[in-house]
Coordinates of C-alpha atoms and ligand atoms in Angstrom, one line a residue:
M1315 CA -25.9 -4.2 36.2
T1316 CA -23.9 -5.5 39.2
H1317 CA -21.1 -7.8 38.3
D1318 CA -19.3 -10.6 40.1
K1319 CA -16.0 -9.2 41.2
S1320 CA -14.2 -12.5 40.6
I1321 CA -14.6 -12.5 36.8
G1322 CA -14.3 -8.7 36.5
P1323 CA -16.4 -6.4 34.3
L1324 CA -15.1 -7.6 30.9
P1325 CA -17.5 -10.6 30.4
Y1326 CA -20.4 -8.4 31.3
A1327 CA -19.3 -5.6 29.0
L1328 CA -18.8 -8.2 26.2
G1329 CA -22.2 -9.7 26.9
A1330 CA -23.9 -6.3 26.8
L1331 CA -22.0 -5.6 23.5
V1332 CA -23.3 -8.8 22.0
L1333 CA -26.8 -8.1 23.1
A1334 CA -26.6 -4.6 21.6
C1335 CA -25.2 -6.0 18.3
V1336 CA -28.0 -8.6 18.0
L1337 CA -30.6 -6.0 18.7
A1338 CA -29.1 -3.6 16.1
V1339 CA -29.1 -6.5 13.6
A1340 CA -32.8 -7.2 14.4
L1341 CA -33.8 -3.5 14.0
S1342 CA -31.9 -3.1 10.7
L1343 CA -33.5 -6.4 9.5
A1344 CA -36.9 -5.0 10.3
H1345 CA -36.1 -1.8 8.5
W1346 CA -34.7 -3.6 5.5
K1347 CA -37.7 -5.9 5.3
S1348 CA -40.2 -3.1 5.4
L1349 CA -38.2 -1.0 2.9
S1350 CA -38.0 -3.9 0.5
S1351 CA -41.7 -4.6 0.7
L1352 CA -42.4 -0.8 0.1
E1353 CA -40.1 -1.0 -2.9
D1354 CA -42.1 -4.0 -4.2
R1355 CA -45.3 -2.0 -3.9
V1356 CA -43.8 1.1 -5.7
R1357 CA -42.3 -1.2 -8.4
H1358 CA -45.8 -2.7 -8.9
L1359 CA -47.3 0.8 -9.2
A1360 CA -44.7 1.9 -11.7
G1361 CA -45.2 -1.3 -13.6
E1362 CA -48.9 -0.7 -13.9
V1363 CA -48.3 2.8 -15.2
M1364 CA -45.8 1.4 -17.7
A1365 CA -48.3 -1.3 -18.8
R1366 CA -51.0 1.3 -19.4
G1367 CA -48.6 3.5 -21.2
H1368 CA -47.6 0.6 -23.4
A1369 CA -51.2 -0.2 -24.1
V1370 CA -51.8 3.3 -25.4
S1371 CA -48.6 3.4 -27.4
D1372 CA -49.2 0.0 -28.9
Q1373 CA -52.6 1.0 -30.0
F1374 CA -51.5 4.3 -31.6
D1375 CA -47.9 3.9 -32.7
N1376 CA -48.1 0.2 -33.7
T1377 CA -51.6 -0.2 -35.0
A1378 CA -53.6 2.9 -35.8
L1379 CA -50.7 5.0 -37.2
K1380 CA -49.4 2.2 -39.3
A1381 CA -52.9 1.6 -40.8
L1382 CA -53.4 5.3 -41.5
L1383 CA -50.0 5.7 -43.1
A1384 CA -50.7 2.8 -45.3
Y1385 CA -54.1 4.2 -46.4
P1386 CA -53.8 4.9 -50.2
S1387 CA -55.6 8.3 -50.3
R1388 CA -53.4 11.4 -50.5
D1389 CA -55.9 13.5 -48.5
P1390 CA -55.6 12.6 -44.8
C1391 CA -59.2 13.9 -44.2
S1392 CA -60.8 12.0 -47.1
D1393 CA -64.1 10.2 -46.2
G1394 CA -62.3 6.9 -46.3
A1395 CA -59.6 8.1 -44.0
I1396 CA -62.1 9.5 -41.5
E1397 CA -64.0 6.2 -41.7
M1398 CA -60.8 4.5 -40.9
M1399 CA -60.1 6.8 -37.9
R1400 CA -63.5 6.0 -36.6
R1401 CA -63.0 2.3 -36.8
L1402 CA -59.6 2.5 -35.3
S1403 CA -60.7 4.6 -32.3
I1404 CA -63.6 2.3 -31.6
N1405 CA -61.2 -0.7 -31.6
A1406 CA -58.5 1.0 -29.5
R1407 CA -59.9 1.3 -26.0
S1408 CA -57.3 3.8 -24.8
L1409 CA -57.6 6.3 -27.7
R1410 CA -60.6 8.5 -27.3
L1411 CA -60.1 10.1 -30.7
I1412 CA -57.9 9.9 -33.7
G1413 CA -57.6 12.9 -36.0
H1414 CA -55.4 14.9 -38.3
V1415 CA -53.6 18.0 -37.1
S1416 CA -52.2 20.6 -39.5
N1417 CA -50.9 24.0 -38.5
N1418 CA -52.0 23.5 -34.9
R1419 CA -55.6 22.8 -36.0
L1420 CA -57.5 19.6 -35.8
M1421 CA -58.8 19.4 -39.4
C1422 CA -60.7 16.1 -39.1
S1423 CA -61.2 13.3 -36.6
S1424 CA -63.1 10.2 -35.9
Y1425 CA -66.1 12.6 -35.4
G1426 CA -65.8 13.8 -39.1
A1427 CA -64.3 16.8 -40.9
H1428 CA -63.9 20.0 -38.9
G1429 CA -64.1 22.6 -41.6
D1430 CA -61.3 25.2 -41.0
G1431 CA -60.2 23.1 -38.1
I1432 CA -60.3 23.3 -34.3
P1433 CA -57.3 25.0 -32.7
V1434 CA -55.3 22.7 -30.5
G1435 CA -52.5 25.1 -29.7
P1436 CA -48.8 24.6 -30.3
P1437 CA -47.1 21.4 -29.1
D1438 CA -45.6 21.5 -25.6
H1439 CA -42.7 19.6 -26.8
V1440 CA -41.4 17.5 -29.6
S1441 CA -39.6 14.3 -29.1
K1442 CA -36.5 13.3 -31.0
N1443 CA -38.3 10.5 -32.9
G1444 CA -40.7 13.0 -34.4
F1445 CA -43.8 13.0 -32.2
A1446 CA -45.3 16.3 -31.0
L1447 CA -46.9 16.3 -27.5
R1448 CA -49.6 18.5 -26.2
T1449 CA -50.5 17.8 -22.6
A1450 CA -53.7 19.8 -22.1
V1451 CA -56.0 20.0 -25.2
V1452 CA -59.6 20.8 -24.6
L1453 CA -62.1 20.0 -27.4
P1454 CA -65.6 21.5 -27.3
L1455 CA -66.9 18.6 -29.3
A1456 CA -65.7 16.0 -26.7
G1457 CA -67.0 17.6 -23.5
N1458 CA -64.5 19.4 -21.3
H1459 CA -62.0 16.6 -21.0
R1460 CA -58.4 17.5 -21.0
F1461 CA -56.6 15.4 -23.5
V1462 CA -52.9 14.5 -23.9
T1463 CA -52.3 14.3 -27.6
T1464 CA -49.5 12.8 -29.6
T1465 CA -49.0 13.9 -33.2
H1466 CA -46.9 12.0 -35.8
Q1467 CA -45.1 15.1 -37.1
N1468 CA -44.6 13.8 -40.7
S1469 CA -48.2 12.8 -41.3
G1470 CA -50.1 15.0 -38.8
F1471 CA -52.1 12.0 -37.5
T1472 CA -52.9 12.5 -33.9
A1473 CA -54.1 10.4 -31.0
F1474 CA -56.2 11.9 -28.2
I1475 CA -55.6 10.1 -24.9
V1476 CA -57.6 10.7 -21.7
P1477 CA -54.9 10.9 -19.0
G1478 CA -57.4 9.3 -16.6
L1479 CA -57.0 6.1 -18.6
I1480 CA -53.5 5.9 -17.3
S1481 CA -53.9 7.3 -13.9
D1482 CA -57.4 6.3 -12.7
V1483 CA -58.3 3.5 -10.4
M1484 CA -54.9 2.2 -9.4
P1485 CA -55.7 0.3 -6.3
T1486 CA -52.1 0.4 -5.0
A1487 CA -51.9 4.2 -5.6
S1488 CA -54.1 5.5 -2.9
T1489 CA -51.1 7.4 -1.3
G1490 CA -48.8 7.0 -4.2
S1491 CA -47.6 9.4 -6.8
F1492 CA -46.8 8.4 -10.4
G1493 CA -46.5 9.8 -13.8
V1494 CA -44.9 9.6 -17.2
F1495 CA -42.3 11.8 -18.8
G1496 CA -40.5 11.9 -22.1
A1497 CA -37.1 10.2 -22.1
T1498 CA -35.7 12.7 -24.6
T1499 CA -37.9 15.7 -23.9
Q1500 CA -37.6 15.2 -20.1
R1501 CA -41.0 16.8 -19.8
I1502 CA -43.9 15.4 -17.7
T1503 CA -46.9 14.3 -19.7
V1504 CA -49.0 12.8 -17.0
S1505 CA -48.6 13.1 -13.3
R1506 CA -50.6 12.4 -10.2
G1507 CA -49.9 12.7 -6.5
E1508 CA -47.9 15.0 -4.2
L1509 CA -44.4 14.1 -5.6
K1510 CA -42.9 16.8 -7.7
M1511 CA -40.3 15.3 -10.0
T1512 CA -37.3 17.6 -9.9
E1513 CA -35.3 18.7 -13.0
A1514 CA -32.3 16.7 -11.8
W1515 CA -34.4 13.5 -11.6
L1516 CA -36.0 14.1 -15.0
R1517 CA -32.5 14.7 -16.5
T1518 CA -30.8 11.6 -15.1
P1519 CA -29.9 9.6 -18.1
M1520 CA -31.2 6.0 -18.3
A1521 CA -30.8 3.2 -20.8
P1522 CA -34.0 1.8 -22.4
G1523 CA -35.5 -0.8 -20.1
A1524 CA -33.4 0.4 -17.1
S1525 CA -34.9 1.3 -13.7
R1526 CA -33.6 3.0 -10.6
V1527 CA -34.7 3.3 -7.1
F1528 CA -34.0 6.3 -4.8
Q1529 CA -35.4 8.4 -2.0
G1530 CA -36.4 12.0 -2.1
Q1531 CA -39.0 14.3 -0.7
G1532 CA -39.7 11.7 2.0
Q1533 CA -40.7 9.2 -0.7
L1534 CA -39.3 6.0 -2.1
I1535 CA -39.2 6.6 -5.9
V1536 CA -38.9 4.0 -8.7
V1537 CA -38.1 5.3 -12.1
Q1538 CA -38.3 3.0 -15.1
R1539 CA -37.6 3.7 -18.8
S1540 CA -39.7 2.0 -21.4
A1541 CA -37.7 -0.5 -23.4
Q1542 CA -39.8 0.2 -26.6
Y1543 CA -40.9 3.8 -26.4
D1544 CA -39.4 7.1 -25.7
Y1545 CA -40.8 7.7 -22.3
V1546 CA -40.1 7.0 -18.7
V1547 CA -42.6 6.2 -15.9
Y1548 CA -42.2 6.7 -12.2
G1549 CA -44.0 5.6 -9.1
A1550 CA -43.5 6.8 -5.6
M1551 CA -44.8 6.2 -2.1
P1552 CA -44.1 8.0 1.2
L1553 CA -41.5 6.4 3.3
S1554 CA -43.9 6.8 6.2
E1555 CA -45.9 3.9 4.7
M1556 CA -43.2 1.6 6.0
R1557 CA -44.0 2.5 9.6
G1558 CA -46.8 0.0 10.0
E1559 CA -44.9 -2.9 8.6
W1560 CA -41.7 -1.9 10.4
R1561 CA -43.7 -2.1 13.6
T1562 CA -45.0 -5.5 12.8
N1563 CA -41.5 -6.8 11.8
A1564 CA -39.9 -5.2 14.9
L1565 CA -42.6 -6.8 17.1
I1566 CA -41.5 -10.2 15.9
L1567 CA -37.8 -9.7 15.5
V1568 CA -37.0 -7.6 18.6
P1569 CA -38.2 -10.1 21.2
L1570 CA -36.4 -12.9 19.2
A1571 CA -33.2 -10.8 19.2
L1572 CA -33.7 -10.1 22.9
V1573 CA -34.0 -13.7 23.8
T1574 CA -31.0 -14.7 21.5
G1575 CA -28.9 -11.7 22.7
L1576 CA -29.6 -12.4 26.4
A1577 CA -28.9 -16.1 25.9
L1578 CA -25.5 -15.3 24.2
A1579 CA -24.7 -12.7 26.9
A1580 CA -25.5 -15.2 29.6
L1581 CA -23.4 -17.8 27.9
I1582 CA -20.4 -15.4 27.8
V1583 CA -20.8 -14.7 31.5
L1584 CA -21.3 -18.4 32.3
L1585 CA -18.2 -19.4 30.4
A1586 CA -16.2 -16.7 32.2
K1587 CA -17.5 -17.9 35.5
R1588 CA -16.8 -21.5 34.5
R1589 CA -13.2 -20.5 33.6
Q1590 CA -13.0 -18.7 36.9
S1591 CA -14.4 -21.6 38.9
L1592 CA -12.0 -23.8 36.9
A1593 CA -9.2 -21.7 38.2
N1594 CA -10.5 -22.0 41.8
R1595 CA -10.8 -25.7 41.4
L1596 CA -7.3 -26.0 39.9
R1597 CA -5.9 -24.0 42.9
Q1598 CA -7.6 -26.5 45.2
A1599 CA -6.5 -29.5 43.2
L1600 CA -2.9 -28.3 43.3
R1601 CA -3.1 -27.8 47.0
R1602 CA -4.4 -31.3 47.4
N1603 CA -1.9 -32.8 44.9
E1604 CA -4.7 -34.0 42.7
V1605 CA -2.8 -33.4 39.5
Y1606 CA -0.8 -36.5 38.5
L1607 CA 1.4 -37.6 35.6
V1608 CA 1.2 -40.1 32.8
Y1609 CA 4.1 -41.1 30.7
Q1610 CA 4.1 -41.5 26.9
P1611 CA 7.0 -43.6 25.6
I1612 CA 9.4 -42.2 23.0
V1613 CA 10.8 -44.9 20.8
D1614 CA 14.1 -45.2 19.0
L1615 CA 13.0 -45.5 15.4
A1616 CA 16.0 -47.6 14.3
S1617 CA 15.6 -50.3 17.0
G1618 CA 12.0 -49.9 17.9
R1619 CA 13.0 -49.8 21.6
W1620 CA 11.5 -47.5 24.2
C1621 CA 14.3 -45.1 25.1
A1622 CA 12.5 -42.4 26.9
A1623 CA 9.1 -41.1 28.1
E1624 CA 7.4 -37.7 28.3
A1625 CA 5.6 -36.8 31.5
L1626 CA 2.2 -35.3 30.8
A1627 CA 0.0 -33.8 33.4
R1628 CA -3.5 -35.1 34.1
W1629 CA -6.3 -33.6 36.2
R1630 CA -9.4 -35.6 37.1
L1631 CA -12.3 -33.8 38.6
P1632 CA -14.0 -35.3 41.7
N1633 CA -17.0 -36.2 39.4
G1634 CA -14.6 -38.3 37.3
G1635 CA -14.4 -35.9 34.3
M1636 CA -11.0 -35.1 32.9
V1637 CA -9.9 -31.6 32.1
P1638 CA -7.5 -31.6 29.1
P1639 CA -4.0 -30.3 29.9
D1640 CA -4.2 -27.7 27.1
V1641 CA -7.1 -26.2 29.0
F1642 CA -5.8 -26.3 32.6
V1643 CA -2.3 -25.3 31.6
A1644 CA -3.8 -22.2 29.9
V1645 CA -6.0 -21.5 33.0
A1646 CA -3.0 -21.9 35.3
E1647 CA -1.0 -19.5 33.1
K1648 CA -3.8 -17.0 33.1
H1649 CA -4.5 -17.1 36.8
G1650 CA -1.0 -17.1 38.1
L1651 CA -1.0 -20.8 39.0
I1652 CA 1.5 -22.0 36.6
Q1653 CA 4.4 -22.0 39.1
D1654 CA 2.3 -24.1 41.5
L1655 CA 1.4 -26.5 38.7
T1656 CA 5.0 -26.9 37.6
A1657 CA 6.0 -27.4 41.2
C1658 CA 3.4 -30.1 41.6
V1659 CA 4.6 -31.8 38.3
I1660 CA 8.2 -31.7 39.4
D1661 CA 7.5 -33.2 42.8
R1662 CA 5.3 -35.9 41.3
F1663 CA 7.8 -36.6 38.6
A1664 CA 10.6 -37.1 41.2
R1665 CA 8.5 -39.4 43.3
D1666 CA 7.2 -41.4 40.2
V1667 CA 10.5 -41.9 38.6
A1668 CA 13.0 -42.4 41.5
A1669 CA 12.5 -46.2 41.6
L1670 CA 12.3 -46.7 37.9
H1671 CA 15.5 -44.7 37.4
Q1672 CA 17.4 -47.0 39.8
R1673 CA 16.3 -50.1 37.8
H1674 CA 16.7 -48.5 34.4
P1675 CA 19.3 -45.8 34.6
G1676 CA 19.7 -45.5 30.9
F1677 CA 16.0 -44.6 30.3
A1678 CA 15.4 -40.9 29.8
F1679 CA 12.5 -38.6 30.6
S1680 CA 11.2 -35.3 29.5
I1681 CA 8.9 -32.9 31.3
N1682 CA 7.1 -29.8 30.0
F1683 CA 7.9 -26.3 31.2
S1684 CA 5.9 -23.1 30.5
A1685 CA 7.4 -19.8 29.4
H1686 CA 6.9 -18.6 33.0
D1687 CA 9.0 -21.4 34.3
F1688 CA 11.9 -20.2 32.2
A1689 CA 11.4 -16.6 33.1
N1690 CA 12.0 -17.0 36.8
A1691 CA 14.4 -19.2 38.7
D1692 CA 12.0 -21.0 41.0
S1693 CA 11.0 -23.9 38.7
V1694 CA 14.6 -24.4 37.6
E1695 CA 15.8 -24.6 41.2
R1696 CA 13.0 -26.8 42.3
L1697 CA 13.7 -29.3 39.5
Q1698 CA 17.4 -29.3 40.3
H1699 CA 16.7 -30.0 44.0
A1700 CA 14.0 -32.6 43.3
L1701 CA 16.2 -34.6 41.0
A1702 CA 19.1 -34.4 43.4
A1703 CA 16.9 -35.6 46.3
A1704 CA 15.5 -38.5 44.2
A1705 CA 19.0 -39.4 42.9
I1706 CA 18.0 -39.0 39.3
Q1707 CA 20.8 -38.3 36.9
T1708 CA 20.2 -34.9 35.3
A1709 CA 21.7 -36.3 32.0
Q1710 CA 18.6 -38.5 31.7
V1711 CA 16.2 -35.5 31.9
T1712 CA 15.0 -33.2 29.1
V1713 CA 13.0 -30.1 29.7
E1714 CA 10.6 -29.2 26.8
I1715 CA 9.7 -25.6 26.0
T1716 CA 7.2 -24.8 23.4
E1717 CA 8.3 -22.7 20.5
R1718 CA 5.5 -20.2 21.4
A1719 CA 7.3 -19.5 24.7
L1720 CA 10.4 -18.4 22.8
I1721 CA 9.0 -15.2 21.4
D1722 CA 11.3 -13.4 23.8
A1723 CA 14.5 -15.5 23.6
N1724 CA 16.3 -13.2 26.0
A1725 CA 13.8 -14.0 28.8
V1726 CA 14.6 -17.7 28.7
R1727 CA 18.4 -17.7 27.9
D1728 CA 19.6 -17.7 31.6
A1729 CA 17.3 -20.5 32.6
I1730 CA 18.4 -22.6 29.6
R1731 CA 22.0 -22.0 30.5
T1732 CA 21.5 -23.0 34.1
L1733 CA 19.6 -26.2 33.2
R1734 CA 22.3 -27.2 30.6
D1735 CA 25.0 -26.4 33.1
I1736 CA 23.7 -29.0 35.4
G1737 CA 23.4 -31.5 32.6
I1738 CA 19.7 -31.2 31.7
R1739 CA 18.8 -31.2 28.0
I1740 CA 16.5 -28.7 26.3
A1741 CA 14.0 -29.6 23.6
I1742 CA 11.9 -27.3 21.5
D1743 CA 8.3 -28.6 21.7
D1744 CA 5.7 -28.2 18.9
F1745 CA 8.5 -27.1 16.5
G1746 CA 7.2 -25.2 13.5
T1747 CA 4.0 -23.8 15.1
G1748 CA 5.4 -20.9 17.1
Y1749 CA 5.6 -18.0 14.6
S1750 CA 8.6 -16.9 16.5
G1751 CA 11.0 -16.8 13.6
L1752 CA 14.0 -19.2 13.7
S1753 CA 16.7 -16.8 15.0
Y1754 CA 16.5 -18.3 18.5
L1755 CA 18.0 -21.5 17.0
T1756 CA 21.3 -19.7 16.5
T1757 CA 21.3 -17.8 19.8
L1758 CA 20.0 -20.4 22.2
E1759 CA 21.8 -23.6 23.3
L1760 CA 19.5 -26.5 22.4
D1761 CA 19.6 -30.2 22.3
A1762 CA 16.5 -31.5 20.6
L1763 CA 13.6 -30.6 18.3
K1764 CA 10.2 -32.1 18.7
I1765 CA 8.5 -32.0 15.3
D1766 CA 4.8 -31.1 15.8
K1767 CA 2.1 -33.6 15.0
L1768 CA 0.7 -31.0 12.5
F1769 CA 3.6 -31.8 10.1
V1770 CA 3.8 -35.5 10.8
D1771 CA 0.1 -35.6 9.8
T1772 CA 1.0 -34.3 6.3
I1773 CA 3.3 -37.3 5.5
G1774 CA 1.8 -39.2 2.6
T1775 CA -1.0 -36.7 2.0
D1776 CA -1.6 -34.0 -0.6
A1777 CA -1.6 -31.2 1.9
V1778 CA 0.0 -28.0 0.6
T1779 CA 2.3 -28.0 3.7
K1780 CA 3.5 -31.6 3.0
N1781 CA 7.0 -30.4 2.1
V1782 CA 7.5 -28.5 5.3
I1783 CA 8.5 -31.5 7.3
S1784 CA 11.5 -32.3 5.1
H1785 CA 12.7 -28.7 5.6
I1786 CA 12.2 -29.1 9.4
I1787 CA 14.3 -32.3 9.3
E1788 CA 17.0 -30.5 7.3
I1789 CA 17.1 -27.7 9.9
G1790 CA 17.4 -30.3 12.7
K1791 CA 20.2 -32.1 10.9
S1792 CA 22.1 -28.9 10.0
M1793 CA 21.9 -27.7 13.6
D1794 CA 23.0 -31.2 14.8
L1795 CA 19.9 -31.4 17.0
K1796 CA 18.3 -34.7 18.1
M1797 CA 14.8 -35.0 16.6
V1798 CA 11.7 -36.5 18.0
A1799 CA 8.6 -36.7 15.9
E1800 CA 5.3 -36.2 17.8
G1801 CA 1.9 -37.7 17.2
V1802 CA 3.0 -40.7 14.9
E1803 CA -0.1 -42.7 14.3
H1804 CA 0.7 -44.7 11.1
E1805 CA 3.5 -47.1 10.1
A1806 CA 3.9 -45.0 6.8
Q1807 CA 4.8 -42.0 8.9
A1808 CA 7.3 -44.0 11.0
S1809 CA 8.9 -45.4 7.8
Y1810 CA 9.2 -41.9 6.3
L1811 CA 10.7 -40.5 9.4
R1812 CA 13.1 -43.4 9.7
A1813 CA 14.1 -43.0 6.1
H1814 CA 14.7 -39.3 6.5
G1815 CA 17.0 -39.8 9.5
V1816 CA 14.7 -38.7 12.4
G1817 CA 16.0 -40.6 15.4
C1818 CA 13.0 -40.9 17.7
A1819 CA 9.2 -40.8 17.6
Q1820 CA 6.3 -40.6 20.0
G1821 CA 2.7 -41.4 19.2
W1822 CA -0.2 -43.8 19.4
L1823 CA 1.4 -46.1 16.8
F1824 CA 3.8 -47.1 19.6
A1825 CA 2.1 -46.3 22.8
K1826 CA -0.4 -44.0 24.5
P1827 CA 0.5 -42.2 27.7
M1828 CA 0.4 -44.6 30.7
A1829 CA 0.8 -44.8 34.4
V1830 CA 4.4 -45.0 35.7
E1831 CA 3.7 -48.6 37.0
E1832 CA 2.8 -49.8 33.5
L1833 CA 5.8 -48.2 32.0
L1834 CA 8.0 -49.8 34.6
G1835 CA 6.4 -53.2 34.0
Q1836 CA 7.1 -53.0 30.3
L1837 CA 10.7 -51.9 30.8
D1838 CA 11.2 -54.8 33.2
R1839 CA 9.8 -57.2 30.7
E1840 CA 12.0 -55.9 27.9
A1841 CA 15.1 -56.1 30.2
S1842 CA 14.4 -59.7 31.2
A1843 CA 13.7 -60.7 27.5
A1844 CA 17.0 -59.2 26.4
Ligands
C2E3322 P1 2.9 -31.8 24.1 O1 3.9 -31.5 25.1 O2 3.2 -31.5 22.7 O3 2.5 -33.3 24.3 C1 2.1 -34.1 23.3 C2 0.6 -34.3 23.2 O4 0.3 -35.0 22.1 C3 0.0 -35.0 24.4 O5 -1.2 -34.4 24.6 C4 -0.1 -36.4 23.9 O6 -1.0 -37.2 24.7 C5 -0.5 -36.1 22.5 N1 -0.2 -37.3 21.7 C6 0.9 -38.0 21.7 N2 0.9 -38.9 20.7 C7 -0.3 -38.7 20.0 C8 -0.9 -39.3 18.8 O7 -0.3 -40.3 18.2 N3 -2.0 -38.8 18.4 C9 -2.6 -37.8 19.0 N4 -3.8 -37.3 18.6 N5 -2.1 -37.2 20.1 C10 -0.9 -37.7 20.6 P2 -1.7 -34.0 26.1 O8 -1.3 -35.0 27.1 O9 -3.2 -33.8 25.9 O10 -1.0 -32.7 26.3 C11 -1.3 -31.5 25.6 C12 -0.3 -30.5 25.9 O11 -0.5 -29.9 27.2 C13 1.1 -30.9 25.8 O12 1.6 -31.0 24.5 C14 1.8 -29.8 26.6 O13 2.0 -28.7 25.8 C15 0.8 -29.5 27.6 N6 1.2 -30.2 28.9 C16 0.9 -31.4 29.3 N7 1.5 -31.6 30.5 C17 2.1 -30.5 30.8 C18 2.8 -30.1 32.0 O14 3.1 -30.8 32.9 N8 3.3 -28.8 32.0 C19 3.1 -27.9 31.0 N9 3.6 -26.7 31.1 N10 2.4 -28.3 29.9 C20 1.9 -29.5 29.8
MG3323 MG1 5.8 -31.8 25.3
MG3324 MG1 4.3 -31.1 21.3

């Protein structure tokens, strides 16, 4: 990518980073969406296996076994008992056969009595709650089916289950694996598919009803323990199943992310260019003296009289739009134009105020300096010369420096001393917002504090910071500094400040910034009324 030299490579790099981040978010969203939908499918599969397992268990453990155990005959293979087995196995869809096993032989079943018994082999494992499990029993009398059998150890009653009843025809299972294993035996009873449950997975302890999801052997695996019975079911599907859905998701999300990311990147570059072009336009405006000043009166809170005014810079664009001073002062500071801006402000100020000062010599003014203006002598010298040339008493002028500019108190000390030596006063602007610590208060020679609007706004409210203003006032008093409260908009704020001994205030309650002619007119009216 080529980049405009005037704004440098940073905005482009930032734009590219934002684009990359948005794309990465879109890709992981596509991945997450397809993974979570695969998980839904695997959970559904495990859920079906569980439902079938429960159907079998309910029919044997809960119904058939209970009925057989309650049968009054002592002989488990009595005609009555066999008749009951027959009825029970007809009713229970999942149980192919119910019988009685003794010494590893099926002695009788729903088919009738089996003489000396049909060997069924020893159990593969026995669960803690007394059921013996055989996972591959073949009975000649029932074709060549392989049965899973579960025998109630105490009574010998046994259910024969066709594993296919659990595992067959699961529509969601075409590529899936699933199975059942004993929760306490940790042995597989039924399993289908390519997934081989490892010993570690079988042994992971789980609370009844709990489930867990993990990945292994390239599969997403859901393991779920039955809440009622002593077994665990699992379902699994290959992670490769996600690919199709991932592609669909990505096809929607990636173009969306591209458009959003490109728009954001373009916005970043555009803003940088705007800022840059703002700097160019400010440079031009300063050359053409298009920056001008308005004056906001500062009132004496005791008498209500206008005693001073703060000069505030204004910049109107050729299209009539105003650029706020916070913005263009920051642009000037960033692009090395602050000295020119201050020079322009000083010259304007001297021109604006010369006549007014002759008519109202007791009226004071303040102007704002940036940190840079304190760090080199130019602005200080320029102010000194401009005031002298316009015959403005230095004693009537205050220079405001924001608390933020005082982070390096040493850098401003000389300028402050020079200004005070020629009679100019120094005020700390936006007091309380500068995070600079208060040590400068003891090391710098200051005349006034301007209490920031932020704290004035808390007067009469429940804000957590509402007590800060009283501390600020105490600091001002103890340092014997003149205090000016900024941004006073309500009478209640003025009353509070007056009651707490703050001398002066500035704010829309009294007057908004105005042209110097308007200020002069008002001062003339006041003087003639007096
Ligand atoms: P600041 O020096 O703290 O000036 C006070 C700001 O509060 C002014 O905003 C003023 O218009 C505004 N203000 C006064 N009373 C009220 C009120 O009752 N309510 C509200 N909401 N606002 C009130 P403005 O003129 O927009 O100036 C903003 C900042 O720009 C100034 O804050 C100052 O830090 C800076 N600035 C302005 N002119 C100059 C300048 O010539 N040189 C430098 N270096 N900075 C300047
Ligand atoms: Mg100020
Ligand atoms: Mg301020």
